[in-house]
Amino acid sequence: AEDMKRLETRQASLETAMAQEAEAIEKEKQAVRAERQQAQEQTAAARRAKESFDLGVTAIEAVLVEAENETLAYDPDTGKTTMQDPTLVKNAPPKLRTQIVKLAKRLAFVESRLFARIFRLDEQIRRVRAFLTRNDIERQQKRDAQQIINDVADDEPGMQ
């Protein structure tokens, strides 16, 4: 009877220990699940950030290509900037899209002003050349003026 009582006590003790072990294992499983969930969320966030970055880079490249192809235009009358294909900029994340649009507007505006200045300078060079065809101008002054024209024309795009 005494052996039986010890066995029953031992059995109860083992059952308690097994229950505690099972509880500890379940807590570990829950901790692992929580860590796995957190890792998946971090991975998803990193993936979204990379996609956002890629869309932003693609949008910036689209603006630069349009500027290079001279299809990025600024209308000084309306203050609007247009692109031949604004799709890639529209696909950029909203916050980044706003910054890219500002950059595109600034780039188109600067380019528009640059071309306007080049056009005016080309016109002035044409007038100086016409002036130099006069017969009452001395040869040395004609050479000096022609050298000035050549210096400007060599330095800038679109200068004649």
mmCIF file with all atom_site columns, C-alpha atoms in Angstrom:
data_model
loop_
_atom_site.group_PDB
_atom_site.id
_atom_site.type_symbol
_atom_site.label_atom_id
_atom_site.label_alt_id
_atom_site.label_comp_id
_atom_site.label_asym_id
_atom_site.label_entity_id
_atom_site.label_seq_id
_atom_site.pdbx_PDB_ins_code
_atom_site.Cartn_x
_atom_site.Cartn_y
_atom_site.Cartn_z
_atom_site.occupancy
_atom_site.B_iso_or_equiv
_atom_site.pdbx_formal_charge
_atom_site.auth_seq_id
_atom_site.auth_comp_id
_atom_site.auth_asym_id
_atom_site.auth_atom_id
_atom_site.pdbx_PDB_model_num
ATOM 1   C CA . ALA A 1 1   ? 0.000  0.000   0.000   1.00 0.00 ? 1   ALA A CA 1
ATOM 2   C CA . GLU A 1 2   ? 2.842  2.311   0.858   1.00 0.00 ? 2   GLU A CA 1
ATOM 3   C CA . ASP A 1 3   ? 4.546  1.567   -2.466  1.00 0.00 ? 3   ASP A CA 1
ATOM 4   C CA . MET A 1 4   ? 1.260  2.219   -4.202  1.00 0.00 ? 4   MET A CA 1
ATOM 5   C CA . LYS A 1 5   ? 0.882  5.567   -2.425  1.00 0.00 ? 5   LYS A CA 1
ATOM 6   C CA . ARG A 1 6   ? 4.465  6.531   -3.408  1.00 0.00 ? 6   ARG A CA 1
ATOM 7   C CA . LEU A 1 7   ? 3.762  5.553   -7.001  1.00 0.00 ? 7   LEU A CA 1
ATOM 8   C CA . GLU A 1 8   ? 0.571  7.594   -7.019  1.00 0.00 ? 8   GLU A CA 1
ATOM 9   C CA . THR A 1 9   ? 2.437  10.574  -5.541  1.00 0.00 ? 9   THR A CA 1
ATOM 10  C CA . ARG A 1 10  ? 5.201  10.074  -8.061  1.00 0.00 ? 10  ARG A CA 1
ATOM 11  C CA . GLN A 1 11  ? 2.627  9.806   -10.853 1.00 0.00 ? 11  GLN A CA 1
ATOM 12  C CA . ALA A 1 12  ? 0.903  13.021  -9.691  1.00 0.00 ? 12  ALA A CA 1
ATOM 13  C CA . SER A 1 13  ? 4.279  14.736  -9.494  1.00 0.00 ? 13  SER A CA 1
ATOM 14  C CA . LEU A 1 14  ? 5.153  13.593  -13.027 1.00 0.00 ? 14  LEU A CA 1
ATOM 15  C CA . GLU A 1 15  ? 1.762  14.665  -14.349 1.00 0.00 ? 15  GLU A CA 1
ATOM 16  C CA . THR A 1 16  ? 2.266  18.101  -12.784 1.00 0.00 ? 16  THR A CA 1
ATOM 17  C CA . ALA A 1 17  ? 5.758  18.324  -14.285 1.00 0.00 ? 17  ALA A CA 1
ATOM 18  C CA . MET A 1 18  ? 4.439  17.216  -17.695 1.00 0.00 ? 18  MET A CA 1
ATOM 19  C CA . ALA A 1 19  ? 1.640  19.796  -17.522 1.00 0.00 ? 19  ALA A CA 1
ATOM 20  C CA . GLN A 1 20  ? 4.193  22.506  -16.657 1.00 0.00 ? 20  GLN A CA 1
ATOM 21  C CA . GLU A 1 21  ? 6.439  21.334  -19.500 1.00 0.00 ? 21  GLU A CA 1
ATOM 22  C CA . ALA A 1 22  ? 3.476  21.347  -21.915 1.00 0.00 ? 22  ALA A CA 1
ATOM 23  C CA . GLU A 1 23  ? 2.600  24.869  -20.770 1.00 0.00 ? 23  GLU A CA 1
ATOM 24  C CA . ALA A 1 24  ? 6.214  25.998  -21.248 1.00 0.00 ? 24  ALA A CA 1
ATOM 25  C CA . ILE A 1 25  ? 6.307  24.414  -24.701 1.00 0.00 ? 25  ILE A CA 1
ATOM 26  C CA . GLU A 1 26  ? 3.055  26.167  -25.632 1.00 0.00 ? 26  GLU A CA 1
ATOM 27  C CA . LYS A 1 27  ? 4.484  29.506  -24.439 1.00 0.00 ? 27  LYS A CA 1
ATOM 28  C CA . GLU A 1 28  ? 7.593  28.897  -26.571 1.00 0.00 ? 28  GLU A CA 1
ATOM 29  C CA . LYS A 1 29  ? 5.399  28.066  -29.568 1.00 0.00 ? 29  LYS A CA 1
ATOM 30  C CA . GLN A 1 30  ? 3.456  31.283  -29.063 1.00 0.00 ? 30  GLN A CA 1
ATOM 31  C CA . ALA A 1 31  ? 6.697  33.270  -28.788 1.00 0.00 ? 31  ALA A CA 1
ATOM 32  C CA . VAL A 1 32  ? 7.992  31.668  -31.991 1.00 0.00 ? 32  VAL A CA 1
ATOM 33  C CA . ARG A 1 33  ? 4.686  32.419  -33.743 1.00 0.00 ? 33  ARG A CA 1
ATOM 34  C CA . ALA A 1 34  ? 4.854  36.043  -32.590 1.00 0.00 ? 34  ALA A CA 1
ATOM 35  C CA . GLU A 1 35  ? 8.458  36.374  -33.791 1.00 0.00 ? 35  GLU A CA 1
ATOM 36  C CA . ARG A 1 36  ? 7.574  34.759  -37.114 1.00 0.00 ? 36  ARG A CA 1
ATOM 37  C CA . GLN A 1 37  ? 4.632  37.151  -37.508 1.00 0.00 ? 37  GLN A CA 1
ATOM 38  C CA . GLN A 1 38  ? 6.855  40.116  -36.698 1.00 0.00 ? 38  GLN A CA 1
ATOM 39  C CA . ALA A 1 39  ? 9.489  38.919  -39.188 1.00 0.00 ? 39  ALA A CA 1
ATOM 40  C CA . GLN A 1 40  ? 6.815  38.519  -41.874 1.00 0.00 ? 40  GLN A CA 1
ATOM 41  C CA . GLU A 1 41  ? 5.516  42.028  -41.171 1.00 0.00 ? 41  GLU A CA 1
ATOM 42  C CA . GLN A 1 42  ? 9.028  43.459  -41.359 1.00 0.00 ? 42  GLN A CA 1
ATOM 43  C CA . THR A 1 43  ? 9.661  41.592  -44.606 1.00 0.00 ? 43  THR A CA 1
ATOM 44  C CA . ALA A 1 44  ? 6.395  42.905  -46.061 1.00 0.00 ? 44  ALA A CA 1
ATOM 45  C CA . ALA A 1 45  ? 7.276  46.446  -44.948 1.00 0.00 ? 45  ALA A CA 1
ATOM 46  C CA . ALA A 1 46  ? 10.733 46.139  -46.527 1.00 0.00 ? 46  ALA A CA 1
ATOM 47  C CA . ARG A 1 47  ? 9.157  44.814  -49.718 1.00 0.00 ? 47  ARG A CA 1
ATOM 48  C CA . ARG A 1 48  ? 6.715  47.751  -49.809 1.00 0.00 ? 48  ARG A CA 1
ATOM 49  C CA . ALA A 1 49  ? 9.566  50.204  -49.189 1.00 0.00 ? 49  ALA A CA 1
ATOM 50  C CA . LYS A 1 50  ? 11.582 48.660  -52.027 1.00 0.00 ? 50  LYS A CA 1
ATOM 51  C CA . GLU A 1 51  ? 8.598  48.824  -54.367 1.00 0.00 ? 51  GLU A CA 1
ATOM 52  C CA . SER A 1 52  ? 8.062  52.455  -53.381 1.00 0.00 ? 52  SER A CA 1
ATOM 53  C CA . PHE A 1 53  ? 11.747 53.197  -53.986 1.00 0.00 ? 53  PHE A CA 1
ATOM 54  C CA . ASP A 1 54  ? 11.666 51.433  -57.364 1.00 0.00 ? 54  ASP A CA 1
ATOM 55  C CA . LEU A 1 55  ? 8.545  53.355  -58.431 1.00 0.00 ? 55  LEU A CA 1
ATOM 56  C CA . GLY A 1 56  ? 10.182 56.615  -57.361 1.00 0.00 ? 56  GLY A CA 1
ATOM 57  C CA . VAL A 1 57  ? 13.388 55.907  -59.252 1.00 0.00 ? 57  VAL A CA 1
ATOM 58  C CA . THR A 1 58  ? 11.381 54.933  -62.333 1.00 0.00 ? 58  THR A CA 1
ATOM 59  C CA . ALA A 1 59  ? 9.386  58.175  -62.106 1.00 0.00 ? 59  ALA A CA 1
ATOM 60  C CA . ILE A 1 60  ? 12.543 60.278  -61.785 1.00 0.00 ? 60  ILE A CA 1
ATOM 61  C CA . GLU A 1 61  ? 14.085 58.468  -64.743 1.00 0.00 ? 61  GLU A CA 1
ATOM 62  C CA . ALA A 1 62  ? 10.910 59.138  -66.758 1.00 0.00 ? 62  ALA A CA 1
ATOM 63  C CA . VAL A 1 63  ? 11.166 62.869  -66.026 1.00 0.00 ? 63  VAL A CA 1
ATOM 64  C CA . LEU A 1 64  ? 14.830 62.897  -67.036 1.00 0.00 ? 64  LEU A CA 1
ATOM 65  C CA . VAL A 1 65  ? 14.130 60.982  -70.258 1.00 0.00 ? 65  VAL A CA 1
ATOM 66  C CA . GLU A 1 66  ? 11.335 63.406  -71.114 1.00 0.00 ? 66  GLU A CA 1
ATOM 67  C CA . ALA A 1 67  ? 13.670 66.336  -70.436 1.00 0.00 ? 67  ALA A CA 1
ATOM 68  C CA . GLU A 1 68  ? 16.347 64.751  -72.605 1.00 0.00 ? 68  GLU A CA 1
ATOM 69  C CA . ASN A 1 69  ? 13.859 64.096  -75.410 1.00 0.00 ? 69  ASN A CA 1
ATOM 70  C CA . GLU A 1 70  ? 12.501 67.641  -75.019 1.00 0.00 ? 70  GLU A CA 1
ATOM 71  C CA . THR A 1 71  ? 8.973  66.347  -74.325 1.00 0.00 ? 71  THR A CA 1
ATOM 72  C CA . LEU A 1 72  ? 8.921  67.826  -70.820 1.00 0.00 ? 72  LEU A CA 1
ATOM 73  C CA . ALA A 1 73  ? 7.391  71.243  -71.386 1.00 0.00 ? 73  ALA A CA 1
ATOM 74  C CA . TYR A 1 74  ? 6.600  74.295  -69.295 1.00 0.00 ? 74  TYR A CA 1
ATOM 75  C CA . ASP A 1 75  ? 3.877  76.691  -70.413 1.00 0.00 ? 75  ASP A CA 1
ATOM 76  C CA . PRO A 1 76  ? 4.666  80.137  -68.969 1.00 0.00 ? 76  PRO A CA 1
ATOM 77  C CA . ASP A 1 77  ? 1.128  81.346  -69.685 1.00 0.00 ? 77  ASP A CA 1
ATOM 78  C CA . THR A 1 78  ? -0.562 78.669  -67.554 1.00 0.00 ? 78  THR A CA 1
ATOM 79  C CA . GLY A 1 79  ? 2.369  77.729  -65.316 1.00 0.00 ? 79  GLY A CA 1
ATOM 80  C CA . LYS A 1 80  ? 1.708  74.072  -66.133 1.00 0.00 ? 80  LYS A CA 1
ATOM 81  C CA . THR A 1 81  ? 4.260  71.414  -66.887 1.00 0.00 ? 81  THR A CA 1
ATOM 82  C CA . THR A 1 82  ? 3.387  68.598  -69.281 1.00 0.00 ? 82  THR A CA 1
ATOM 83  C CA . MET A 1 83  ? 4.973  65.306  -70.186 1.00 0.00 ? 83  MET A CA 1
ATOM 84  C CA . GLN A 1 84  ? 4.362  63.097  -73.178 1.00 0.00 ? 84  GLN A CA 1
ATOM 85  C CA . ASP A 1 85  ? 3.730  60.116  -70.863 1.00 0.00 ? 85  ASP A CA 1
ATOM 86  C CA . PRO A 1 86  ? 3.063  61.020  -67.207 1.00 0.00 ? 86  PRO A CA 1
ATOM 87  C CA . THR A 1 87  ? 2.009  57.452  -66.297 1.00 0.00 ? 87  THR A CA 1
ATOM 88  C CA . LEU A 1 88  ? 5.216  56.529  -64.474 1.00 0.00 ? 88  LEU A CA 1
ATOM 89  C CA . VAL A 1 89  ? 5.100  59.716  -62.404 1.00 0.00 ? 89  VAL A CA 1
ATOM 90  C CA . LYS A 1 90  ? 1.443  59.074  -61.538 1.00 0.00 ? 90  LYS A CA 1
ATOM 91  C CA . ASN A 1 91  ? 2.390  55.559  -60.350 1.00 0.00 ? 91  ASN A CA 1
ATOM 92  C CA . ALA A 1 92  ? 4.941  56.904  -57.863 1.00 0.00 ? 92  ALA A CA 1
ATOM 93  C CA . PRO A 1 93  ? 3.993  56.931  -54.173 1.00 0.00 ? 93  PRO A CA 1
ATOM 94  C CA . PRO A 1 94  ? 1.977  60.094  -53.329 1.00 0.00 ? 94  PRO A CA 1
ATOM 95  C CA . LYS A 1 95  ? 4.570  61.859  -51.164 1.00 0.00 ? 95  LYS A CA 1
ATOM 96  C CA . LEU A 1 96  ? 7.370  61.110  -53.614 1.00 0.00 ? 96  LEU A CA 1
ATOM 97  C CA . ARG A 1 97  ? 5.143  61.959  -56.581 1.00 0.00 ? 97  ARG A CA 1
ATOM 98  C CA . THR A 1 98  ? 4.618  65.460  -55.155 1.00 0.00 ? 98  THR A CA 1
ATOM 99  C CA . GLN A 1 99  ? 8.369  65.990  -54.898 1.00 0.00 ? 99  GLN A CA 1
ATOM 100 C CA . ILE A 1 100 ? 9.012  64.569  -58.371 1.00 0.00 ? 100 ILE A CA 1
ATOM 101 C CA . VAL A 1 101 ? 6.335  66.820  -59.894 1.00 0.00 ? 101 VAL A CA 1
ATOM 102 C CA . LYS A 1 102 ? 7.950  69.849  -58.213 1.00 0.00 ? 102 LYS A CA 1
ATOM 103 C CA . LEU A 1 103 ? 11.319 68.770  -59.607 1.00 0.00 ? 103 LEU A CA 1
ATOM 104 C CA . ALA A 1 104 ? 9.867  68.255  -63.089 1.00 0.00 ? 104 ALA A CA 1
ATOM 105 C CA . LYS A 1 105 ? 8.219  71.693  -62.993 1.00 0.00 ? 105 LYS A CA 1
ATOM 106 C CA . ARG A 1 106 ? 11.443 73.333  -61.898 1.00 0.00 ? 106 ARG A CA 1
ATOM 107 C CA . LEU A 1 107 ? 13.450 71.473  -64.544 1.00 0.00 ? 107 LEU A CA 1
ATOM 108 C CA . ALA A 1 108 ? 10.951 72.344  -67.303 1.00 0.00 ? 108 ALA A CA 1
ATOM 109 C CA . PHE A 1 109 ? 10.826 75.981  -66.151 1.00 0.00 ? 109 PHE A CA 1
ATOM 110 C CA . VAL A 1 110 ? 14.608 76.330  -66.123 1.00 0.00 ? 110 VAL A CA 1
ATOM 111 C CA . GLU A 1 111 ? 14.872 74.645  -69.505 1.00 0.00 ? 111 GLU A CA 1
ATOM 112 C CA . SER A 1 112 ? 12.154 76.897  -70.929 1.00 0.00 ? 112 SER A CA 1
ATOM 113 C CA . ARG A 1 113 ? 13.938 80.011  -69.656 1.00 0.00 ? 113 ARG A CA 1
ATOM 114 C CA . LEU A 1 114 ? 17.264 78.719  -70.973 1.00 0.00 ? 114 LEU A CA 1
ATOM 115 C CA . PHE A 1 115 ? 15.854 78.146  -74.453 1.00 0.00 ? 115 PHE A CA 1
ATOM 116 C CA . ALA A 1 116 ? 14.209 81.581  -74.411 1.00 0.00 ? 116 ALA A CA 1
ATOM 117 C CA . ARG A 1 117 ? 17.564 83.154  -73.522 1.00 0.00 ? 117 ARG A CA 1
ATOM 118 C CA . ILE A 1 118 ? 19.361 81.134  -76.195 1.00 0.00 ? 118 ILE A CA 1
ATOM 119 C CA . PHE A 1 119 ? 16.780 82.234  -78.751 1.00 0.00 ? 119 PHE A CA 1
ATOM 120 C CA . ARG A 1 120 ? 17.241 85.893  -77.744 1.00 0.00 ? 120 ARG A CA 1
ATOM 121 C CA . LEU A 1 121 ? 21.023 85.519  -77.857 1.00 0.00 ? 121 LEU A CA 1
ATOM 122 C CA . ASP A 1 122 ? 20.841 83.838  -81.281 1.00 0.00 ? 122 ASP A CA 1
ATOM 123 C CA . GLU A 1 123 ? 18.792 86.785  -82.476 1.00 0.00 ? 123 GLU A CA 1
ATOM 124 C CA . GLN A 1 124 ? 21.361 89.246  -81.100 1.00 0.00 ? 124 GLN A CA 1
ATOM 125 C CA . ILE A 1 125 ? 24.190 87.324  -82.774 1.00 0.00 ? 125 ILE A CA 1
ATOM 126 C CA . ARG A 1 126 ? 22.266 87.439  -86.073 1.00 0.00 ? 126 ARG A CA 1
ATOM 127 C CA . ARG A 1 127 ? 21.881 91.200  -85.699 1.00 0.00 ? 127 ARG A CA 1
ATOM 128 C CA . VAL A 1 128 ? 25.594 91.649  -84.914 1.00 0.00 ? 128 VAL A CA 1
ATOM 129 C CA . ARG A 1 129 ? 26.476 89.580  -87.987 1.00 0.00 ? 129 ARG A CA 1
ATOM 130 C CA . ALA A 1 130 ? 24.196 91.713  -90.117 1.00 0.00 ? 130 ALA A CA 1
ATOM 131 C CA . PHE A 1 131 ? 25.817 94.812  -88.624 1.00 0.00 ? 131 PHE A CA 1
ATOM 132 C CA . LEU A 1 132 ? 29.265 93.460  -89.470 1.00 0.00 ? 132 LEU A CA 1
ATOM 133 C CA . THR A 1 133 ? 28.393 93.319  -93.179 1.00 0.00 ? 133 THR A CA 1
ATOM 134 C CA . ARG A 1 134 ? 28.425 97.090  -93.267 1.00 0.00 ? 134 ARG A CA 1
ATOM 135 C CA . ASN A 1 135 ? 31.278 98.629  -95.239 1.00 0.00 ? 135 ASN A CA 1
ATOM 136 C CA . ASP A 1 136 ? 31.940 101.496 -92.844 1.00 0.00 ? 136 ASP A CA 1
ATOM 137 C CA . ILE A 1 137 ? 33.321 99.223  -90.093 1.00 0.00 ? 137 ILE A CA 1
ATOM 138 C CA . GLU A 1 138 ? 37.054 98.731  -89.918 1.00 0.00 ? 138 GLU A CA 1
ATOM 139 C CA . ARG A 1 139 ? 38.525 95.307  -90.517 1.00 0.00 ? 139 ARG A CA 1
ATOM 140 C CA . GLN A 1 140 ? 40.031 94.921  -87.002 1.00 0.00 ? 140 GLN A CA 1
ATOM 141 C CA . GLN A 1 141 ? 36.688 95.741  -85.315 1.00 0.00 ? 141 GLN A CA 1
ATOM 142 C CA . LYS A 1 142 ? 34.974 93.195  -87.576 1.00 0.00 ? 142 LYS A CA 1
ATOM 143 C CA . ARG A 1 143 ? 37.512 90.547  -86.533 1.00 0.00 ? 143 ARG A CA 1
ATOM 144 C CA . ASP A 1 144 ? 37.082 91.421  -82.827 1.00 0.00 ? 144 ASP A CA 1
ATOM 145 C CA . ALA A 1 145 ? 33.286 91.217  -83.115 1.00 0.00 ? 145 ALA A CA 1
ATOM 146 C CA . GLN A 1 146 ? 33.483 87.960  -85.051 1.00 0.00 ? 146 GLN A CA 1
ATOM 147 C CA . GLN A 1 147 ? 35.757 86.499  -82.366 1.00 0.00 ? 147 GLN A CA 1
ATOM 148 C CA . ILE A 1 148 ? 33.191 87.451  -79.701 1.00 0.00 ? 148 ILE A CA 1
ATOM 149 C CA . ILE A 1 149 ? 30.467 85.706  -81.728 1.00 0.00 ? 149 ILE A CA 1
ATOM 150 C CA . ASN A 1 150 ? 32.635 82.632  -82.192 1.00 0.00 ? 150 ASN A CA 1
ATOM 151 C CA . ASP A 1 151 ? 33.449 82.473  -78.473 1.00 0.00 ? 151 ASP A CA 1
ATOM 152 C CA . VAL A 1 152 ? 29.760 82.562  -77.537 1.00 0.00 ? 152 VAL A CA 1
ATOM 153 C CA . ALA A 1 153 ? 28.732 80.129  -80.276 1.00 0.00 ? 153 ALA A CA 1
ATOM 154 C CA . ASP A 1 154 ? 31.400 77.615  -79.230 1.00 0.00 ? 154 ASP A CA 1
ATOM 155 C CA . ASP A 1 155 ? 30.335 77.667  -75.579 1.00 0.00 ? 155 ASP A CA 1
ATOM 156 C CA . GLU A 1 156 ? 26.569 77.277  -75.767 1.00 0.00 ? 156 GLU A CA 1
ATOM 157 C CA . PRO A 1 157 ? 24.180 74.808  -77.406 1.00 0.00 ? 157 PRO A CA 1
ATOM 158 C CA . GLY A 1 158 ? 22.001 76.168  -80.164 1.00 0.00 ? 158 GLY A CA 1
ATOM 159 C CA . MET A 1 159 ? 24.138 79.269  -80.705 1.00 0.00 ? 159 MET A CA 1
ATOM 160 C CA . GLN A 1 160 ? 24.775 80.079  -84.345 1.00 0.00 ? 160 GLN A CA 1
#
